[in-house]
mmCIF file with all atom_site columns, C-alpha atoms in Angstrom:
data_model
loop_
_atom_site.group_PDB
_atom_site.id
_atom_site.type_symbol
_atom_site.label_atom_id
_atom_site.label_alt_id
_atom_site.label_comp_id
_atom_site.label_asym_id
_atom_site.label_entity_id
_atom_site.label_seq_id
_atom_site.pdbx_PDB_ins_code
_atom_site.Cartn_x
_atom_site.Cartn_y
_atom_site.Cartn_z
_atom_site.occupancy
_atom_site.B_iso_or_equiv
_atom_site.pdbx_formal_charge
_atom_site.auth_seq_id
_atom_site.auth_comp_id
_atom_site.auth_asym_id
_atom_site.auth_atom_id
_atom_site.pdbx_PDB_model_num
ATOM 1  C CA . MET A 1 1  ? 60.653  11.721  -2.820 1.00 76.00 ? 1  MET A CA 1
ATOM 2  C CA . GLU A 1 2  ? 58.385  13.327  -0.257 1.00 80.00 ? 2  GLU A CA 1
ATOM 3  C CA . GLN A 1 3  ? 56.704  15.355  -2.990 1.00 83.00 ? 3  GLN A CA 1
ATOM 4  C CA . GLU A 1 4  ? 55.983  12.160  -4.906 1.00 84.00 ? 4  GLU A CA 1
ATOM 5  C CA . ILE A 1 5  ? 54.453  10.588  -1.781 1.00 84.00 ? 5  ILE A CA 1
ATOM 6  C CA . SER A 1 6  ? 52.404  13.738  -1.151 1.00 90.00 ? 6  SER A CA 1
ATOM 7  C CA . ALA A 1 7  ? 51.201  13.746  -4.738 1.00 89.00 ? 7  ALA A CA 1
ATOM 8  C CA . VAL A 1 8  ? 50.208  10.074  -4.471 1.00 90.00 ? 8  VAL A CA 1
ATOM 9  C CA . GLN A 1 9  ? 48.451  10.713  -1.153 1.00 91.00 ? 9  GLN A CA 1
ATOM 10 C CA . LEU A 1 10 ? 46.630  13.708  -2.622 1.00 91.00 ? 10 LEU A CA 1
ATOM 11 C CA . GLU A 1 11 ? 45.521  11.658  -5.636 1.00 92.00 ? 11 GLU A CA 1
ATOM 12 C CA . ALA A 1 12 ? 44.391  8.837   -3.345 1.00 93.00 ? 12 ALA A CA 1
ATOM 13 C CA . LYS A 1 13 ? 42.367  11.303  -1.244 1.00 92.00 ? 13 LYS A CA 1
ATOM 14 C CA . LYS A 1 14 ? 40.753  12.728  -4.403 1.00 92.00 ? 14 LYS A CA 1
ATOM 15 C CA . GLN A 1 15 ? 39.820  9.247   -5.600 1.00 92.00 ? 15 GLN A CA 1
ATOM 16 C CA . LEU A 1 16 ? 38.471  8.358   -2.172 1.00 93.00 ? 16 LEU A CA 1
ATOM 17 C CA . ALA A 1 17 ? 36.372  11.529  -2.098 1.00 92.00 ? 17 ALA A CA 1
ATOM 18 C CA . SER A 1 18 ? 35.086  10.795  -5.597 1.00 92.00 ? 18 SER A CA 1
ATOM 19 C CA . LYS A 1 19 ? 34.185  7.204   -4.653 1.00 92.00 ? 19 LYS A CA 1
ATOM 20 C CA . SER A 1 20 ? 32.499  8.406   -1.456 1.00 92.00 ? 20 SER A CA 1
ATOM 21 C CA . GLU A 1 21 ? 30.473  10.900  -3.471 1.00 92.00 ? 21 GLU A CA 1
ATOM 22 C CA . GLN A 1 22 ? 29.471  8.184   -5.953 1.00 92.00 ? 22 GLN A CA 1
ATOM 23 C CA . ILE A 1 23 ? 28.458  5.865   -3.112 1.00 93.00 ? 23 ILE A CA 1
ATOM 24 C CA . GLY A 1 24 ? 26.437  8.683   -1.538 1.00 92.00 ? 24 GLY A CA 1
ATOM 25 C CA . THR A 1 25 ? 24.663  9.325   -4.838 1.00 93.00 ? 25 THR A CA 1
ATOM 26 C CA . VAL A 1 26 ? 23.862  5.635   -5.249 1.00 93.00 ? 26 VAL A CA 1
ATOM 27 C CA . GLN A 1 27 ? 22.561  5.478   -1.672 1.00 94.00 ? 27 GLN A CA 1
ATOM 28 C CA . ILE A 1 28 ? 20.334  8.504   -2.261 1.00 94.00 ? 28 ILE A CA 1
ATOM 29 C CA . GLN A 1 29 ? 18.973  6.961   -5.456 1.00 94.00 ? 29 GLN A CA 1
ATOM 30 C CA . ALA A 1 30 ? 18.346  3.657   -3.674 1.00 95.00 ? 30 ALA A CA 1
ATOM 31 C CA . LYS A 1 31 ? 16.506  5.410   -0.838 1.00 94.00 ? 31 LYS A CA 1
ATOM 32 C CA . LYS A 1 32 ? 14.428  7.370   -3.343 1.00 94.00 ? 32 LYS A CA 1
ATOM 33 C CA . GLN A 1 33 ? 13.462  4.158   -5.154 1.00 94.00 ? 33 GLN A CA 1
ATOM 34 C CA . LEU A 1 34 ? 12.637  2.498   -1.845 1.00 94.00 ? 34 LEU A CA 1
ATOM 35 C CA . TYR A 1 35 ? 10.375  5.407   -0.846 1.00 92.00 ? 35 TYR A CA 1
ATOM 36 C CA . GLU A 1 36 ? 8.662   5.308   -4.245 1.00 94.00 ? 36 GLU A CA 1
ATOM 37 C CA . LYS A 1 37 ? 8.072   1.547   -3.962 1.00 92.00 ? 37 LYS A CA 1
ATOM 38 C CA . THR A 1 38 ? 6.805   1.946   -0.400 1.00 93.00 ? 38 THR A CA 1
ATOM 39 C CA . ALA A 1 39 ? 4.416   4.695   -1.494 1.00 92.00 ? 39 ALA A CA 1
ATOM 40 C CA . SER A 1 40 ? 3.216   2.539   -4.378 1.00 92.00 ? 40 SER A CA 1
ATOM 41 C CA . ILE A 1 41 ? 2.603   -0.391  -2.030 1.00 91.00 ? 41 ILE A CA 1
ATOM 42 C CA . GLY A 1 42 ? 0.763   1.955   0.332  1.00 90.00 ? 42 GLY A CA 1
ATOM 43 C CA . ARG A 1 43 ? -1.514  3.108   -2.496 1.00 90.00 ? 43 ARG A CA 1
ATOM 44 C CA . HIS A 1 44 ? -2.243  -0.509  -3.460 1.00 91.00 ? 44 HIS A CA 1
ATOM 45 C CA . GLN A 1 45 ? -3.006  -1.372  0.161  1.00 93.00 ? 45 GLN A CA 1
ATOM 46 C CA . LEU A 1 46 ? -5.359  1.592   0.460  1.00 91.00 ? 46 LEU A CA 1
ATOM 47 C CA . ASP A 1 47 ? -7.081  0.610   -2.779 1.00 92.00 ? 47 ASP A CA 1
ATOM 48 C CA . ALA A 1 48 ? -7.445  -2.982  -1.564 1.00 93.00 ? 48 ALA A CA 1
ATOM 49 C CA . LYS A 1 49 ? -8.832  -1.813  1.791  1.00 93.00 ? 49 LYS A CA 1
ATOM 50 C CA . ARG A 1 50 ? -11.298 0.458   -0.009 1.00 92.00 ? 50 ARG A CA 1
ATOM 51 C CA . GLN A 1 51 ? -12.440 -2.428  -2.209 1.00 94.00 ? 51 GLN A CA 1
ATOM 52 C CA . ILE A 1 52 ? -12.864 -4.684  0.823  1.00 93.00 ? 52 ILE A CA 1
ATOM 53 C CA . ALA A 1 53 ? -14.895 -1.986  2.569  1.00 93.00 ? 53 ALA A CA 1
ATOM 54 C CA . GLU A 1 54 ? -17.098 -1.560  -0.511 1.00 93.00 ? 54 GLU A CA 1
ATOM 55 C CA . LYS A 1 55 ? -17.657 -5.319  -0.816 1.00 92.00 ? 55 LYS A CA 1
ATOM 56 C CA . THR A 1 56 ? -18.383 -5.590  2.906  1.00 92.00 ? 56 THR A CA 1
ATOM 57 C CA . ALA A 1 57 ? -20.893 -2.747  2.642  1.00 92.00 ? 57 ALA A CA 1
ATOM 58 C CA . ALA A 1 58 ? -22.509 -4.413  -0.384 1.00 90.00 ? 58 ALA A CA 1
ATOM 59 C CA . LEU A 1 59 ? -22.752 -7.710  1.524  1.00 89.00 ? 59 LEU A CA 1
ATOM 60 C CA . GLY A 1 60 ? -24.269 -5.859  4.467  1.00 88.00 ? 60 GLY A CA 1
ATOM 61 C CA . GLN A 1 61 ? -26.868 -4.295  2.171  1.00 87.00 ? 61 GLN A CA 1
ATOM 62 C CA . HIS A 1 62 ? -27.720 -7.706  0.691  1.00 87.00 ? 62 HIS A CA 1
ATOM 63 C CA . GLN A 1 63 ? -28.070 -9.180  4.174  1.00 88.00 ? 63 GLN A CA 1
ATOM 64 C CA . LEU A 1 64 ? -30.263 -6.285  5.251  1.00 85.00 ? 64 LEU A CA 1
ATOM 65 C CA . SER A 1 65 ? -32.387 -6.667  2.119  1.00 87.00 ? 65 SER A CA 1
ATOM 66 C CA . ALA A 1 66 ? -32.748 -10.411 2.757  1.00 87.00 ? 66 ALA A CA 1
ATOM 67 C CA . LYS A 1 67 ? -33.754 -9.772  6.374  1.00 86.00 ? 67 LYS A CA 1
ATOM 68 C CA . GLN A 1 68 ? -36.311 -7.191  5.238  1.00 86.00 ? 68 GLN A CA 1
ATOM 69 C CA . GLN A 1 69 ? -37.751 -9.674  2.741  1.00 87.00 ? 69 GLN A CA 1
ATOM 70 C CA . LEU A 1 70 ? -37.975 -12.325 5.452  1.00 86.00 ? 70 LEU A CA 1
ATOM 71 C CA . SER A 1 71 ? -39.671 -9.820  7.752  1.00 86.00 ? 71 SER A CA 1
ATOM 72 C CA . VAL A 1 72 ? -42.207 -8.959  5.052  1.00 83.00 ? 72 VAL A CA 1
ATOM 73 C CA . LYS A 1 73 ? -42.880 -12.657 4.398  1.00 83.00 ? 73 LYS A CA 1
ATOM 74 C CA . ALA A 1 74 ? -43.229 -13.334 8.121  1.00 82.00 ? 74 ALA A CA 1
ATOM 75 C CA . ALA A 1 75 ? -45.605 -10.388 8.513  1.00 81.00 ? 75 ALA A CA 1
ATOM 76 C CA . THR A 1 76 ? -47.603 -11.558 5.491  1.00 81.00 ? 76 THR A CA 1
ATOM 77 C CA . ARG A 1 77 ? -47.867 -15.059 6.958  1.00 79.00 ? 77 ARG A CA 1
ATOM 78 C CA . PHE A 1 78 ? -48.921 -13.604 10.284 1.00 75.00 ? 78 PHE A CA 1
ATOM 79 C CA . GLU A 1 79 ? -51.618 -11.466 8.622  1.00 74.00 ? 79 GLU A CA 1
ATOM 80 C CA . ASN A 1 80 ? -52.726 -14.281 6.265  1.00 73.00 ? 80 ASN A CA 1
ATOM 81 C CA . PRO A 1 81 ? -51.938 -17.548 8.047  1.00 66.00 ? 81 PRO A CA 1
ATOM 82 C CA . GLY A 1 82 ? -53.577 -19.661 5.329  1.00 65.00 ? 82 GLY A CA 1
ATOM 83 C CA . ARG A 1 83 ? -51.655 -18.064 2.454  1.00 59.00 ? 83 ARG A CA 1
ATOM 84 C CA . LYS A 1 84 ? -48.411 -19.663 1.313  1.00 59.00 ? 84 LYS A CA 1
ATOM 85 C CA . SER A 1 85 ? -45.703 -17.490 -0.210 1.00 52.00 ? 85 SER A CA 1
#
């Protein structure tokens, strides 16, 4: 009788170890997928930040160009007060 109980306990321990190993494998896979998704999101965020920086720089250049044009027009008006541009 005791041998039967020991055999059942041994089988139960084996099954428990197998289930624990399976759970560990699933957890590792889930963590790996989470890290991959996080890295992907990070790349998208970096790309978005780069695009924003490029657009901001382009806007800054347009503003600078507009200010330069206004300065040229103002200087032209100052030099030629009768001339309309």
